[in-house]
Short mmCIF file of C-alpha atoms and ligand atoms in Angstrom, two decimals:
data_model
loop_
_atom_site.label_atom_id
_atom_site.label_comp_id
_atom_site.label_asym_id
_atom_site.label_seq_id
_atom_site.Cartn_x
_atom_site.Cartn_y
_atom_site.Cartn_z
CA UNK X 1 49.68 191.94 101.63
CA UNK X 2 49.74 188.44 103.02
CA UNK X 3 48.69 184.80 102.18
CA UNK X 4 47.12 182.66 104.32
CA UNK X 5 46.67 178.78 103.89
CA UNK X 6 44.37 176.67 105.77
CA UNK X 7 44.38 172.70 105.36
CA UNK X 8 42.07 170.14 104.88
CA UNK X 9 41.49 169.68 108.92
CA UNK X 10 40.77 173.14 108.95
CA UNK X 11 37.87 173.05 107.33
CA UNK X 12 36.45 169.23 108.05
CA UNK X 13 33.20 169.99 108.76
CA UNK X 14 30.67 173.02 109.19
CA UNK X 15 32.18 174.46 112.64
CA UNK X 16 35.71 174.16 111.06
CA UNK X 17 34.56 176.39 108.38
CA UNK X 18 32.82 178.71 110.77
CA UNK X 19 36.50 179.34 112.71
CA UNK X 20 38.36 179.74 109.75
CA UNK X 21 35.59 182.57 108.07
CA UNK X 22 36.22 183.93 111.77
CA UNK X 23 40.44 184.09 111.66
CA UNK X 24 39.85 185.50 108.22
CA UNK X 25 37.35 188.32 109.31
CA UNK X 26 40.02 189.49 111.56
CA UNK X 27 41.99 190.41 108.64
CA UNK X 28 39.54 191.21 105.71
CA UNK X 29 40.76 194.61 105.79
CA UNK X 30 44.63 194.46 104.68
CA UNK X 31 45.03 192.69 101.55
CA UNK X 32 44.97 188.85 102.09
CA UNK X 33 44.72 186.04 99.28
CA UNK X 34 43.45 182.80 101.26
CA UNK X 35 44.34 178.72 99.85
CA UNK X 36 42.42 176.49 100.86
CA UNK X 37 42.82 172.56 100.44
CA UNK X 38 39.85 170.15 100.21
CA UNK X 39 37.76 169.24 102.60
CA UNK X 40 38.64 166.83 105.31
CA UNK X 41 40.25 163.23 103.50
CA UNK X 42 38.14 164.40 100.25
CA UNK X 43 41.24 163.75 98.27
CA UNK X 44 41.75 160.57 99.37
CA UNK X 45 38.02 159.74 98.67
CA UNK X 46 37.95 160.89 95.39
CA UNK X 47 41.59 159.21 94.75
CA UNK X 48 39.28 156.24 95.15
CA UNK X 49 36.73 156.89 92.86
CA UNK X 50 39.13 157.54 90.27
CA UNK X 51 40.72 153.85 91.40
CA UNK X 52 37.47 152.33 90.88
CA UNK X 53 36.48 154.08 87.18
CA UNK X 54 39.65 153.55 85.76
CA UNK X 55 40.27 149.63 87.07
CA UNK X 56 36.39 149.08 86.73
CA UNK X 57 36.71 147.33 90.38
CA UNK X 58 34.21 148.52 91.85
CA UNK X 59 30.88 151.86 91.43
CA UNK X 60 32.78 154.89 91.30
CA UNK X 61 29.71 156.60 91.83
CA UNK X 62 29.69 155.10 95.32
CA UNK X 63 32.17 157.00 96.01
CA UNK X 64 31.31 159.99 94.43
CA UNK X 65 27.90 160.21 96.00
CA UNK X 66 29.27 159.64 99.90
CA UNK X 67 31.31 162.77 99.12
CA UNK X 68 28.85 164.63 97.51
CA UNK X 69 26.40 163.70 101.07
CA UNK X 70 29.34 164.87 102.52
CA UNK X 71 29.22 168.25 100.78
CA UNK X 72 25.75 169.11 100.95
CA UNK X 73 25.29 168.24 104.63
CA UNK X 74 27.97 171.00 105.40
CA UNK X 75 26.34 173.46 102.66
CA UNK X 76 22.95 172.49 104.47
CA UNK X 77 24.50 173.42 108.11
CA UNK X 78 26.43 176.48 106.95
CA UNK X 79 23.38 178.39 104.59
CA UNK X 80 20.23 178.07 106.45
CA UNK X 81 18.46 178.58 103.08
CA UNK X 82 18.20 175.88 100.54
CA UNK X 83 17.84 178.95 97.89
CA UNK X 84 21.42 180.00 98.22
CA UNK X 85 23.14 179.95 94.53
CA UNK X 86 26.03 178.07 96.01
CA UNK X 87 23.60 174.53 96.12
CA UNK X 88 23.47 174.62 92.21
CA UNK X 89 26.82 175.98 92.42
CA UNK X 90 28.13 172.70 93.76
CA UNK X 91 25.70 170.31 92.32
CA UNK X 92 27.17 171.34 88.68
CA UNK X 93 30.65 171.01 90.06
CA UNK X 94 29.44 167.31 90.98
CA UNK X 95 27.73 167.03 86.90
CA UNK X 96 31.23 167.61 85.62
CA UNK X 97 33.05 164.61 87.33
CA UNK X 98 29.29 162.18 86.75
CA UNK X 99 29.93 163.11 82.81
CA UNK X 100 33.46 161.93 83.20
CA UNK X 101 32.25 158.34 84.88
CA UNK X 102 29.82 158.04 82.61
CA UNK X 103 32.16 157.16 79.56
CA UNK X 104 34.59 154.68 79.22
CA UNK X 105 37.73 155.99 81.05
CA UNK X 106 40.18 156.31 77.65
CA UNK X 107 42.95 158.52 79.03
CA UNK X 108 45.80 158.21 80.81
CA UNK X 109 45.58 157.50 84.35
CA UNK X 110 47.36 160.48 85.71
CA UNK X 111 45.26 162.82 83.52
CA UNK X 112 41.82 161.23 84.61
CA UNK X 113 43.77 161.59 88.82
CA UNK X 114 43.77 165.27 88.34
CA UNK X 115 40.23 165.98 86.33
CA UNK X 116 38.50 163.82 89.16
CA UNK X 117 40.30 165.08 92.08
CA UNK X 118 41.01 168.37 91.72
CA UNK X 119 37.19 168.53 92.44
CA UNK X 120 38.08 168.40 95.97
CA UNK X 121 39.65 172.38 96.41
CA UNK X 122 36.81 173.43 94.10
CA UNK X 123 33.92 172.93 96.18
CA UNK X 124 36.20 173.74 99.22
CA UNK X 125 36.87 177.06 98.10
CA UNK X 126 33.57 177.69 96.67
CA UNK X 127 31.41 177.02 99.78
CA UNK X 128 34.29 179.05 102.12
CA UNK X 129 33.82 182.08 99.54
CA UNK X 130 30.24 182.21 99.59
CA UNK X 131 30.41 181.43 103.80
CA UNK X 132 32.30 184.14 103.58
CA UNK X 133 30.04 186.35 101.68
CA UNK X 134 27.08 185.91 104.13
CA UNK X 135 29.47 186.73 107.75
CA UNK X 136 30.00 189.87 105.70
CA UNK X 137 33.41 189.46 104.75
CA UNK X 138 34.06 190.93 100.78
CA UNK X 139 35.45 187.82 99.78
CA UNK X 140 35.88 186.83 95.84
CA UNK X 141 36.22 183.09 94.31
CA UNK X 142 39.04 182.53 92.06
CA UNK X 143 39.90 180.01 89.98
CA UNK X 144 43.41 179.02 90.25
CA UNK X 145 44.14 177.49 87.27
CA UNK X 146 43.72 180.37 85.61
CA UNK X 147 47.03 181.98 87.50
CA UNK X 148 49.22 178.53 88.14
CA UNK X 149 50.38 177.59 84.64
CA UNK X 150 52.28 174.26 84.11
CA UNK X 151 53.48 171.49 82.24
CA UNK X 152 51.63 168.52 81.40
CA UNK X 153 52.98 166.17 84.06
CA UNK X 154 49.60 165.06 86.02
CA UNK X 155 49.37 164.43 88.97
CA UNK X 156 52.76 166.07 89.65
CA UNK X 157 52.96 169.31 87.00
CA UNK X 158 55.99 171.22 87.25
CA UNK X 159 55.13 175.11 87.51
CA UNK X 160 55.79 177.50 84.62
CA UNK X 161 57.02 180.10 86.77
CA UNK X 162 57.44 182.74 84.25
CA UNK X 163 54.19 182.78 82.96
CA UNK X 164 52.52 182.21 86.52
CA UNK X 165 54.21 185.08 87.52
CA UNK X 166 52.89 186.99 84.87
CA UNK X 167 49.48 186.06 85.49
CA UNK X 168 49.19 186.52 89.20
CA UNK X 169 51.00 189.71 88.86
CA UNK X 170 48.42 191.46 85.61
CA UNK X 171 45.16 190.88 88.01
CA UNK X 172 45.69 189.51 92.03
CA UNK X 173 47.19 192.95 93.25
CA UNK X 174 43.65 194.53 91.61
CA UNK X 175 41.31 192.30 92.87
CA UNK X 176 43.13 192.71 96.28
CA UNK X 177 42.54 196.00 96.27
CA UNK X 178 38.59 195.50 96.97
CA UNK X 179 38.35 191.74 97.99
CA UNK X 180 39.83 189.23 100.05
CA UNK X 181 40.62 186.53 97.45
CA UNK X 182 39.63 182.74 98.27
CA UNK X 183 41.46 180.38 95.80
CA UNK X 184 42.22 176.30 95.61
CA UNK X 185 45.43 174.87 96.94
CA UNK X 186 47.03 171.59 94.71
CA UNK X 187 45.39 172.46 91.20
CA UNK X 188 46.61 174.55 88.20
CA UNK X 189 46.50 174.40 84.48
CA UNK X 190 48.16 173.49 80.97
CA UNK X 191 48.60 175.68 78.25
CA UNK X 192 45.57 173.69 76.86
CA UNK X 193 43.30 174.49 79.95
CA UNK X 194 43.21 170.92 81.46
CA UNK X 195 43.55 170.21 84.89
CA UNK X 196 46.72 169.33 86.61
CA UNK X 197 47.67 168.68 90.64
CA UNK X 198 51.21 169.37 92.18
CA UNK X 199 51.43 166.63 93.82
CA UNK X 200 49.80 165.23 97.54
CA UNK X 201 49.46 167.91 100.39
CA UNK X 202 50.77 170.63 97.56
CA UNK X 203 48.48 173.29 98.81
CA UNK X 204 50.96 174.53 100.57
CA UNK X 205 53.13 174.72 97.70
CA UNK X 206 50.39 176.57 95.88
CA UNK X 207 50.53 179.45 98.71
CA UNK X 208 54.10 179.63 98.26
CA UNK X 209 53.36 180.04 94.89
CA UNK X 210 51.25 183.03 95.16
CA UNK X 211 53.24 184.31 97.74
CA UNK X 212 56.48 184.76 95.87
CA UNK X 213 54.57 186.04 92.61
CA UNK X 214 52.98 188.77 94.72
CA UNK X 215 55.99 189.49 96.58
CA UNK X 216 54.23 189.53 100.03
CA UNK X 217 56.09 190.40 103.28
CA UNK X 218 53.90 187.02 105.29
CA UNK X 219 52.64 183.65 104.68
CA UNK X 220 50.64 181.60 107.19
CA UNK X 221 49.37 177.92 107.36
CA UNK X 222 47.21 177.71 109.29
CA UNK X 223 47.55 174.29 111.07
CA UNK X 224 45.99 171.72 113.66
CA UNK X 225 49.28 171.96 115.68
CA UNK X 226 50.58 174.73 117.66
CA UNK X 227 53.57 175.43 114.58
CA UNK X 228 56.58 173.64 114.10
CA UNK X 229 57.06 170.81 116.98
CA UNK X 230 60.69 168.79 117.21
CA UNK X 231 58.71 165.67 116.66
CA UNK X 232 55.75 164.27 115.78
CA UNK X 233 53.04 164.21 118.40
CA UNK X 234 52.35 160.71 117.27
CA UNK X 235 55.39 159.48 118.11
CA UNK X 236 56.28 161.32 121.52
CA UNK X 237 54.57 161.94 124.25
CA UNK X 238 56.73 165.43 124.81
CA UNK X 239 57.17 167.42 122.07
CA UNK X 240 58.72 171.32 121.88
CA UNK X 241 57.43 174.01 120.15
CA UNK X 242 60.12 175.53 117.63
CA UNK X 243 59.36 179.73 117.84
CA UNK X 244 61.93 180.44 115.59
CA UNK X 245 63.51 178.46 112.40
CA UNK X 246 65.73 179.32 109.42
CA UNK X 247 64.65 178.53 106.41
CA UNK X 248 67.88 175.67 105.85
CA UNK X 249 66.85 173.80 109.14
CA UNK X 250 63.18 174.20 107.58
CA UNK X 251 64.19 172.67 103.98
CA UNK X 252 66.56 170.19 105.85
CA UNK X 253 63.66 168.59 107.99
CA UNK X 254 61.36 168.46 105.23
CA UNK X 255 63.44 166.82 103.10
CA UNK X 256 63.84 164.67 105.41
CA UNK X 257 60.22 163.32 105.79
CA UNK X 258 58.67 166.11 108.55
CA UNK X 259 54.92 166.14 107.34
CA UNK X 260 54.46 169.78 108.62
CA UNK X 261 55.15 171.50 105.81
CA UNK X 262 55.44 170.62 102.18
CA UNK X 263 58.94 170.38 101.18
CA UNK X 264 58.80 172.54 98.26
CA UNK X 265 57.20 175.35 99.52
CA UNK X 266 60.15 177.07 101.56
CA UNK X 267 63.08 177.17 98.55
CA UNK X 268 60.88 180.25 96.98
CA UNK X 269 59.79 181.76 100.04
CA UNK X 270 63.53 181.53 100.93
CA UNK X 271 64.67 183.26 97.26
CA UNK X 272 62.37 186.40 98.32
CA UNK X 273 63.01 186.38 101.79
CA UNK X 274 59.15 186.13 102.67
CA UNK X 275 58.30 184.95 106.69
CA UNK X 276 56.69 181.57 106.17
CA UNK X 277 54.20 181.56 110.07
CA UNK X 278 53.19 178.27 110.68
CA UNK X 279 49.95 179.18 113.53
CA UNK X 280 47.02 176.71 115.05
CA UNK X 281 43.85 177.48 113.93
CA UNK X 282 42.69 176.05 117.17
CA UNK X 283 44.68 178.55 119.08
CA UNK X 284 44.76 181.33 116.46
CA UNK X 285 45.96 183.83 119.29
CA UNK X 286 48.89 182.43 119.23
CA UNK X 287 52.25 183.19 117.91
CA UNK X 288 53.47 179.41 116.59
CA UNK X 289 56.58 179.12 114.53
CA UNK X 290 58.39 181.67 112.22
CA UNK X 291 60.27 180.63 109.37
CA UNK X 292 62.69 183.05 107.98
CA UNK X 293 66.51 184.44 107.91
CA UNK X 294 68.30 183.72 111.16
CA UNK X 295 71.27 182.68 112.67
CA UNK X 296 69.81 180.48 115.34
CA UNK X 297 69.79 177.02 114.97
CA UNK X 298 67.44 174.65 116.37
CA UNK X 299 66.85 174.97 119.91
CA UNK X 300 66.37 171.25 120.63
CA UNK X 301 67.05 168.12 118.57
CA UNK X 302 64.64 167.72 116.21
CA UNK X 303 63.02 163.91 115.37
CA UNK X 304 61.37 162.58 112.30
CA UNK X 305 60.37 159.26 112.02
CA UNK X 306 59.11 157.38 109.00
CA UNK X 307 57.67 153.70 109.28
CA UNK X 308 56.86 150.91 106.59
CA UNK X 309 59.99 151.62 105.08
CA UNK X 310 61.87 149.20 102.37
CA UNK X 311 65.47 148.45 102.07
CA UNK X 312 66.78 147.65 98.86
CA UNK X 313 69.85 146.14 98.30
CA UNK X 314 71.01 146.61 94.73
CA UNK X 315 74.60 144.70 93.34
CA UNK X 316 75.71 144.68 89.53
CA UNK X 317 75.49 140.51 88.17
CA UNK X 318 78.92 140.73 87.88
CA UNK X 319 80.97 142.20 90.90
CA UNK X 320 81.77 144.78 89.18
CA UNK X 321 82.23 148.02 90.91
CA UNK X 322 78.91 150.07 91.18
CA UNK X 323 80.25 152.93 89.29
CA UNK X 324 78.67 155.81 87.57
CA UNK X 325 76.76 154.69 84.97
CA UNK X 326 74.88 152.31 87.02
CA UNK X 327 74.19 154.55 89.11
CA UNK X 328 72.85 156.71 86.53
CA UNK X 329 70.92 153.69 85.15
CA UNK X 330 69.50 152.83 88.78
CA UNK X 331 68.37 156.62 89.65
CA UNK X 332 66.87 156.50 86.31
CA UNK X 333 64.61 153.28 86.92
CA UNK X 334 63.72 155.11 90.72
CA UNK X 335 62.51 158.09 88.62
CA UNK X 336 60.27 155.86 86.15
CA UNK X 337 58.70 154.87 88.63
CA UNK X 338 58.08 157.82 90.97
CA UNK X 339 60.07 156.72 93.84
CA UNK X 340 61.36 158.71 96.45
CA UNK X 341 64.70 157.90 97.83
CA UNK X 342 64.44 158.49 102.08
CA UNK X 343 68.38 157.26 102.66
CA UNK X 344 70.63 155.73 100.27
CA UNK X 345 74.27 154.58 100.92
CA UNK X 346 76.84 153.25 98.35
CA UNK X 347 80.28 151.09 98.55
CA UNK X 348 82.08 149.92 95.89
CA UNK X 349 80.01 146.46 94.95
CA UNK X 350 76.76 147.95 95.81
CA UNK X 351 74.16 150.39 96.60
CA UNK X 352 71.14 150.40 99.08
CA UNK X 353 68.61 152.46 99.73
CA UNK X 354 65.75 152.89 101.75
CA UNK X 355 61.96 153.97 100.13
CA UNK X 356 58.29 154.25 101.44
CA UNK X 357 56.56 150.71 100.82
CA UNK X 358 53.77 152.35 98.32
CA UNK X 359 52.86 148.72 97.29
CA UNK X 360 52.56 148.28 93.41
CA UNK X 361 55.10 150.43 92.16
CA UNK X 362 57.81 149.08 94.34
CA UNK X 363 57.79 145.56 92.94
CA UNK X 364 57.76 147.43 89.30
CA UNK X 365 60.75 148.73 90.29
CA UNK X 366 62.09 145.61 91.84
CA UNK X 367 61.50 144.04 88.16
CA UNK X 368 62.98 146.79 86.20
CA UNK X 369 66.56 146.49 88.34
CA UNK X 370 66.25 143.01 88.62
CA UNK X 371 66.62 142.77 84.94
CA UNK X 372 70.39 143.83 85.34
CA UNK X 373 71.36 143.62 89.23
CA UNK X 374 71.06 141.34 92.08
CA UNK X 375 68.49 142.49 93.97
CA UNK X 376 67.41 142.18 97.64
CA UNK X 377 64.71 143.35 100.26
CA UNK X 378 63.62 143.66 103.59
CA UNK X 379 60.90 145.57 104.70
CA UNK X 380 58.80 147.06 107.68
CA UNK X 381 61.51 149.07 108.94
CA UNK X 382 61.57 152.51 110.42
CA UNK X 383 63.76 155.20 109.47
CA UNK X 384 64.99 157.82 112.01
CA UNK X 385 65.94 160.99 111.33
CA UNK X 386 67.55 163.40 114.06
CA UNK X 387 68.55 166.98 113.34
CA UNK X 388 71.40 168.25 115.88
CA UNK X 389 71.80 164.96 117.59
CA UNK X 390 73.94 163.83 120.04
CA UNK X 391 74.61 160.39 121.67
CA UNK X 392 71.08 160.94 124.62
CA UNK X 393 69.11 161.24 121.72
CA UNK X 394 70.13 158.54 119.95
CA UNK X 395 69.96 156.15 123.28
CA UNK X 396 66.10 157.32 123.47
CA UNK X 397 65.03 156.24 120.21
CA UNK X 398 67.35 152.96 119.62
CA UNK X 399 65.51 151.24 122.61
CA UNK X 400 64.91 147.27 121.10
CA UNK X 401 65.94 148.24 117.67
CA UNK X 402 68.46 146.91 115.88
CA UNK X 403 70.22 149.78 113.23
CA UNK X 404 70.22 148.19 109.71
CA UNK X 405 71.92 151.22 108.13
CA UNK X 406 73.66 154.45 109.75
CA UNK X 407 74.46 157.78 108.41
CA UNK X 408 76.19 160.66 109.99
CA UNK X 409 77.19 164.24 109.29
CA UNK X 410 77.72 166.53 111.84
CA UNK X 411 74.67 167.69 112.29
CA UNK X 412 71.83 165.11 111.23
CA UNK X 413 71.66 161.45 111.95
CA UNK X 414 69.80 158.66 109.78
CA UNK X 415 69.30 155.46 111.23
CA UNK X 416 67.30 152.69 109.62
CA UNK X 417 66.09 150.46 111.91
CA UNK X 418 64.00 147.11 112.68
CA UNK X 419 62.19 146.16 116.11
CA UNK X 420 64.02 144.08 118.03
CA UNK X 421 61.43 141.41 119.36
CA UNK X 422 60.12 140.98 115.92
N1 LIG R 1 43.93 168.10 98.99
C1 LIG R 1 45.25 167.77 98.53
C2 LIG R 1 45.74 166.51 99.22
O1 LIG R 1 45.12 166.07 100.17
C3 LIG R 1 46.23 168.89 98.70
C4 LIG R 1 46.50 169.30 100.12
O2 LIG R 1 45.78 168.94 101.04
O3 LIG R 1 47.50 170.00 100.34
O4 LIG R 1 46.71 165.95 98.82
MG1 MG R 2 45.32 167.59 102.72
#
């Protein structure tokens, strides 16, 4: 039994689809249960039309409609037919989010994120089961969020593992038995039946999900690079491919800001001991990356850079020490207001930190601690992260910066950094 997941990229446009129905024909007879994300930057286009309903800036159907063209031009190129049940299928899919714009948005911001968006892996997964269907390939839709049971939290539900487990574990193995299962990435449910997401780029998480309920001996994402690389091609010209990584370098680089893999997915692939594959779907011959128990540590230093980064500079009114519960008070306001510490450093009269510049909620924050500490900021930095460094590496990325911040252990280096000719 295996899972397989395959990202937005993956399935971008009608060909894309066509190549992933072909990697999964290869293995349509062993049991497989596939996750698929939305299409293409869907999410991020229907992130906007909730933005524009809910702040009544602009015509969320605008929005809606270029991603419903979207939709129906790759239905359209995929079933030659106009008479396949999976037009109607999407069109209603489309009716559900129109009645939401149509009234006055009344709930809670998060709540109205996850009803709109999580529109995105539905269609996805619907128009890759019934592709699948007509290549011959015995391939079942299923909903998700009847199997990943969570809290209320939208737009970042915490998993009810128990009962998920439960779930997966009464009906998957069954329908396994006779299908290859297609199902959403990012989306689950409430005890109530609404809609919640797992956060950004959580389908991976959702696979991991699955994959640890079902036991499986294999997971796979299925990716647009060759597997794990020891930096971003973005950023360097020469990257190396990483054949082999245990799961605590894994965790440890995600945490750390590589966008490879979600960073929740490994922990309960780790507790079960299941080989997370990280393969191209451009080069699906290949081997790529395996993530599991070893002894080997990475090969080569690993480098993870993260840019449009904030420093905040946070001292109590009074010179007193920073002491605990400040501290508590300060990690407290961070959590408010959903921010993500990337490196954070403390002495005895203050505490800094560096965080991803996400715009609004930054200067709430800066209010909130403002309110009790002396506060300041610099931002448009970079923050460099090096796994198994040693002083070459650090000369090749430190050319014209200036290091605002260091932090060593003996293993992984953070350096927060500004450009030099700035
Ligand atoms: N479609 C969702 C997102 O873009 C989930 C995912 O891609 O993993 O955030
Ligand atoms: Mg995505």
């Amino acid at each position: 039994m295996q899972v397989f997941k395959f990202g937005g990229a993956s399935v971008k446009d009608a060909e894309s689809i066509k190549n992933v129905a072909t990697i999964i024909s290869k293995y349509k007879d062993q049991e497989l249960l596939v996750v698929v994300s939305a299409i293409g930057k869907t999410t991020d286009k229907l992130e906007e039309v909730t933005k524009n309903y809910v702040n009544q800036s602009g015509d969320p159907f605008v929005y809606l409609n270029a991603v419903k063209d979207n939709h129906f031009n790759i239905v359209k190129e995929l079933f030659e037919t106009e008479d396949h049940p999976v037009f109607d299928e999407i069109a209603n899919c489309f009716v559900e989010v129109e009645w939401i714009l149509e009234e006055e948005p009344q709930d809670s911001v998060d709540y109205l994120f996850d009803q709109i968006v999580s529109l995105g892996e539905i269609l996805s997964s619907k128009i890759l089961a019934a592709y699948c269907q007509l290549t011959h390939i015995n391939a079942k839709w299923v909903d998700a969020r009847d199997y990943i049971l969570t809290d209320n939290t939208f737009t970042e539900a915490n998993v009810d593992w128990e009962k998920t487990e439960d779930k997966i574990r009464r009906d998957i193995p069954f329908i396994l038995d006779e299908h290859v299962v297609i199902t959403q990435g990012f989306i689950g449910s409430t005890s109530e039946n609404f809609t919640t997401t797992l956060g950004r780029e959580g389908s991976d998480y959702s696979a991991a999900i699955f994959a640890s309920c079902l036991n499986v001996e294999d997971i796979t994402i299925w990716k647009d690079v060759p597997g794990v690389l020891n930096a971003d091609p973005k950023w360097f010209d020469q990257t190396e491919l990483i054949p082999e990584l245990s799961y605590t370098d894994a965790i440890e680089l995600t945490y750390y800001g590589a966008t490879v893999i979600h960073p929740k997915t490994i922990k309960p692939l780790q507790n079960k001991k299941i080989t997370l594959n990280v393969r191209s779907f451009i080069h699906p011959e290949e081997t790529g990356t395996k993530i599991r128990t070893t002894n080997q540590t990475l090969p080569v230093p690993s480098f993870i850079f993260k840019v449009n980064q904030v420093f905040v500079n946070i001292q109590p009114r009074d010179f007193s020490f920073i002491v605990e519960d400040n501290l508590s008070h300060i990690f407290n306001l961070f959590h408010q207001n959903r921010i993500k510490i990337n490196m954070m450093h403390n002495s005895a009269i203050s505490f800094s930190v560096s965080i991803d510049d996400t715009g609004e909620n930054v200067w709430k924050l800066m209010e909130d601690l403002e309110k009790r500490y002396k506060v300041s900021v610099a931002s448009g930095l970079e923050l460099i992260t090096i796994r198994y460094y040693n002083q070459q590496t650090l000369d090749r990325v430190l050319v014209n910066k200036e290091i605002i911040r260091e932090l060593k252990d003996s293993y992984t280096c953070q350096m927060l950094v500004k450009n030099i000719d700035e």
